[in-house]
PDB file of C-alpha atoms in Angstrom:
ATOM      1  CA  MET G 552      25.549 -25.478  37.969  1.00 57.00           C
ATOM      2  CA  THR G 553      24.707 -25.674  34.196  1.00 55.00           C
ATOM      3  CA  THR G 554      25.772 -26.971  31.308  1.00 58.00           C
ATOM      4  CA  LEU G 555      25.988 -25.789  28.021  1.00 57.00           C
ATOM      5  CA  SER G 556      23.403 -28.299  26.996  1.00 55.00           C
ATOM      6  CA  GLU G 557      21.271 -27.288  29.578  1.00 54.00           C
ATOM      7  CA  ALA G 558      21.545 -23.409  29.051  1.00 54.00           C
ATOM      8  CA  GLY G 559      20.489 -23.567  25.650  1.00 53.00           C
ATOM      9  CA  THR G 560      17.212 -25.323  26.173  1.00 54.00           C
ATOM     10  CA  THR G 561      14.052 -23.876  28.122  1.00 54.00           C
ATOM     11  CA  SER G 562      11.541 -25.796  29.883  1.00 51.00           C
ATOM     12  CA  PRO G 563       8.070 -26.509  27.924  1.00 52.00           C
ATOM     13  CA  THR G 564       6.255 -24.509  31.035  1.00 54.00           C
ATOM     14  CA  THR G 565       8.004 -21.179  30.306  1.00 54.00           C
ATOM     15  CA  THR G 566       6.369 -18.953  27.718  1.00 53.00           C
ATOM     16  CA  SER G 567       7.910 -15.854  26.285  1.00 54.00           C
ATOM     17  CA  PRO G 568       6.312 -12.381  26.956  1.00 56.00           C
ATOM     18  CA  ALA G 569       5.028 -11.930  23.595  1.00 56.00           C
ATOM     19  CA  THR G 570       3.174 -15.126  23.673  1.00 54.00           C
ATOM     20  CA  ALA G 571       1.788 -14.442  27.236  1.00 53.00           C
ATOM     21  CA  THR G 572       0.346 -11.232  25.644  1.00 52.00           C
ATOM     22  CA  GLU G 573      -1.541 -13.241  22.759  1.00 51.00           C
ATOM     23  CA  ALA G 574      -3.069 -15.358  25.142  1.00 54.00           C
ATOM     24  CA  LYS G 575      -4.731 -12.363  27.301  1.00 59.00           C
ATOM     25  CA  ASP G 576      -5.542 -10.312  24.657  1.00 54.00           C
ATOM     26  CA  PRO G 577      -6.621 -12.198  21.077  1.00 53.00           C
ATOM     27  CA  ARG G 578      -6.440  -8.852  18.969  1.00 53.00           C
ATOM     28  CA  ARG G 579      -2.732  -8.536  18.978  1.00 54.00           C
ATOM     29  CA  SER G 580      -2.413 -11.778  17.370  1.00 50.00           C
ATOM     30  CA  THR G 581      -4.412 -10.702  14.322  1.00 50.00           C
ATOM     31  CA  ALA G 582      -2.630  -7.386  13.822  1.00 49.00           C
ATOM     32  CA  ARG G 583      -1.104  -8.522  10.297  1.00 54.00           C
ATOM     33  CA  PRO G 584      -3.895  -9.634   8.630  1.00 57.00           C
ATOM     34  CA  ARG G 585      -5.735  -6.780   9.439  1.00 60.00           C
ATOM     35  CA  LEU G 586      -3.493  -4.748   7.199  1.00 62.00           C
ATOM     36  CA  ARG G 587      -4.581  -6.731   4.027  1.00 74.00           C
ATOM     37  CA  PRO G 588      -8.026  -5.133   3.496  1.00 77.00           C
ATOM     38  CA  GLN G 589      -6.436  -1.694   3.883  1.00 84.00           C
ATOM     39  CA  ALA G 590      -3.906  -2.676   1.613  1.00 84.00           C
ATOM     40  CA  ASP G 591      -6.562  -4.127  -0.903  1.00 89.00           C
ATOM     41  CA  GLY G 592      -8.497  -0.795  -0.531  1.00 90.00           C
ATOM     42  CA  MET G 593      -5.540   1.402  -1.417  1.00 91.00           C
ATOM     43  CA  ALA G 594      -4.668  -0.682  -4.391  1.00 92.00           C
ATOM     44  CA  VAL G 595      -8.394  -0.212  -5.720  1.00 93.00           C
ATOM     45  CA  ALA G 596      -7.785   3.826  -4.647  1.00 93.00           C
ATOM     46  CA  SER G 597      -4.799   3.978  -6.381  1.00 94.00           C
ATOM     47  CA  PHE G 598      -6.332   2.264  -9.889  1.00 95.00           C
ATOM     48  CA  ILE G 599      -9.099   4.653  -9.444  1.00 95.00           C
ATOM     49  CA  LEU G 600      -6.959   8.208  -8.609  1.00 94.00           C
ATOM     50  CA  GLY G 601      -4.741   7.153 -11.757  1.00 94.00           C
ATOM     51  CA  LEU G 602      -7.660   6.608 -13.729  1.00 94.00           C
ATOM     52  CA  LEU G 603      -9.528   9.643 -12.994  1.00 93.00           C
ATOM     53  CA  GLY G 604      -5.864  11.667 -13.178  1.00 91.00           C
ATOM     54  CA  THR G 605      -5.486  10.921 -16.964  1.00 88.00           C
ATOM     55  CA  LEU G 606      -8.867  13.205 -17.543  1.00 87.00           C
ATOM     56  CA  VAL G 607      -8.633  15.853 -14.679  1.00 86.00           C
ATOM     57  CA  LEU G 608      -6.137  17.164 -11.828  1.00 86.00           C
ATOM     58  CA  ASN G 609      -3.512  14.756 -13.456  1.00 85.00           C
ATOM     59  CA  ILE G 610      -0.851  17.161 -11.101  1.00 88.00           C
ATOM     60  CA  LEU G 611      -2.495  16.047  -7.669  1.00 91.00           C
ATOM     61  CA  LEU G 612      -3.854  12.327  -8.498  1.00 92.00           C
ATOM     62  CA  GLY G 613      -0.852  11.207 -10.130  1.00 92.00           C
ATOM     63  CA  PRO G 614       1.497  11.281  -7.373  1.00 94.00           C
ATOM     64  CA  CYS G 615      -1.257  10.176  -5.065  1.00 94.00           C
ATOM     65  CA  ALA G 616      -2.116   7.108  -7.253  1.00 95.00           C
ATOM     66  CA  LEU G 617       1.655   6.294  -7.054  1.00 95.00           C
ATOM     67  CA  VAL G 618       2.078   6.529  -3.348  1.00 95.00           C
ATOM     68  CA  LEU G 619      -1.137   4.458  -2.705  1.00 94.00           C
ATOM     69  CA  GLY G 620       0.085   1.625  -5.181  1.00 94.00           C
ATOM     70  CA  GLY G 621       3.388   1.414  -3.604  1.00 94.00           C
ATOM     71  CA  LEU G 622       2.055   1.614  -0.015  1.00 93.00           C
ATOM     72  CA  SER G 623      -0.431  -1.461  -0.823  1.00 94.00           C
ATOM     73  CA  LEU G 624       2.324  -3.531  -2.628  1.00 93.00           C
ATOM     74  CA  ALA G 625       4.771  -2.970   0.357  1.00 92.00           C
ATOM     75  CA  ARG G 626       1.469  -4.177   2.604  1.00 90.00           C
ATOM     76  CA  GLY G 627       1.039  -7.411   0.778  1.00 89.00           C
ATOM     77  CA  THR G 628      -2.048  -6.849  -1.371  1.00 89.00           C
ATOM     78  CA  THR G 629      -3.864  -9.589  -2.778  1.00 90.00           C
ATOM     79  CA  ARG G 630      -5.144  -7.291  -5.771  1.00 89.00           C
ATOM     80  CA  ARG G 631      -1.239  -6.925  -6.925  1.00 92.00           C
ATOM     81  CA  GLY G 632      -2.353  -6.356 -10.600  1.00 92.00           C
ATOM     82  CA  ARG G 633      -4.794  -3.495  -9.542  1.00 94.00           C
ATOM     83  CA  ALA G 634      -2.098  -1.617  -7.554  1.00 93.00           C
ATOM     84  CA  LEU G 635       0.697  -2.161 -10.180  1.00 95.00           C
ATOM     85  CA  LEU G 636      -1.979  -0.618 -12.434  1.00 95.00           C
ATOM     86  CA  GLY G 637      -2.474   2.245 -10.587  1.00 94.00           C
ATOM     87  CA  ILE G 638       1.377   2.614 -10.314  1.00 95.00           C
ATOM     88  CA  THR G 639       1.119   2.479 -14.165  1.00 96.00           C
ATOM     89  CA  LEU G 640      -1.534   5.007 -14.622  1.00 95.00           C
ATOM     90  CA  GLY G 641      -0.135   7.541 -12.056  1.00 94.00           C
ATOM     91  CA  ALA G 642       3.310   7.583 -13.793  1.00 95.00           C
ATOM     92  CA  VAL G 643       1.425   8.219 -17.126  1.00 94.00           C
ATOM     93  CA  ASP G 644      -0.434  11.064 -15.742  1.00 92.00           C
ATOM     94  CA  LEU G 645       2.817  12.434 -14.763  1.00 92.00           C
ATOM     95  CA  LEU G 646       3.899  12.059 -18.315  1.00 93.00           C
ATOM     96  CA  LEU G 647       1.082  13.445 -19.767  1.00 89.00           C
ATOM     97  CA  LEU G 648       1.255  16.447 -17.529  1.00 88.00           C
ATOM     98  CA  ALA G 649       4.844  16.979 -18.803  1.00 90.00           C
ATOM     99  CA  LEU G 650       3.736  16.660 -22.351  1.00 88.00           C
ATOM    100  CA  LEU G 651       0.425  18.932 -21.856  1.00 83.00           C
ATOM    101  CA  THR G 652       3.196  21.469 -20.254  1.00 85.00           C
ATOM    102  CA  SER G 653       5.844  21.432 -22.937  1.00 86.00           C
ATOM    103  CA  ALA G 654       3.150  21.152 -25.801  1.00 81.00           C
ATOM    104  CA  ASP G 655       1.083  24.749 -25.011  1.00 77.00           C
ATOM    105  CA  GLY G 656       2.082  25.599 -21.640  1.00 76.00           C
ATOM    106  CA  THR G 657      -0.982  24.594 -19.808  1.00 73.00           C
ATOM    107  CA  LEU G 658      -1.674  21.921 -16.924  1.00 70.00           C
ATOM    108  CA  SER G 659      -5.149  20.959 -18.320  1.00 68.00           C
ATOM    109  CA  TRP G 660      -6.794  19.729 -21.435  1.00 67.00           C
ATOM    110  CA  HIS G 661      -8.403  21.810 -23.833  1.00 65.00           C
ATOM    111  CA  ILE G 662     -10.523  20.528 -26.794  1.00 63.00           C
ATOM    112  CA  GLY G 663     -10.623  22.989 -29.951  1.00 62.00           C
ATOM    113  CA  GLY G 664      -8.376  25.638 -31.385  1.00 55.00           C
TER     114      GLY G 664
END
């Protein structure tokens, strides 16, 4: 019969199933740090798409920049500033789209009269 103090403790020789799995397969223990390079790439892609969206295809590239910037922040990117800049540029793209649409009824830039 076990007492309450004995029931709450585990012996040092027992391991949890997750620890046993990590010991057999070392790739499973490195799953979290592997997401960070992908998040860094998403932050850079968000910045580039937001920047390109101010010039061409802002209806398509603006929302892509917003989504990629948000995903990279959610995944813990080390390039936080670039992700925030991508989100800002994506929002500017959509504002620019609204201005162009309301000013002259078009979805693109045109220079001249």
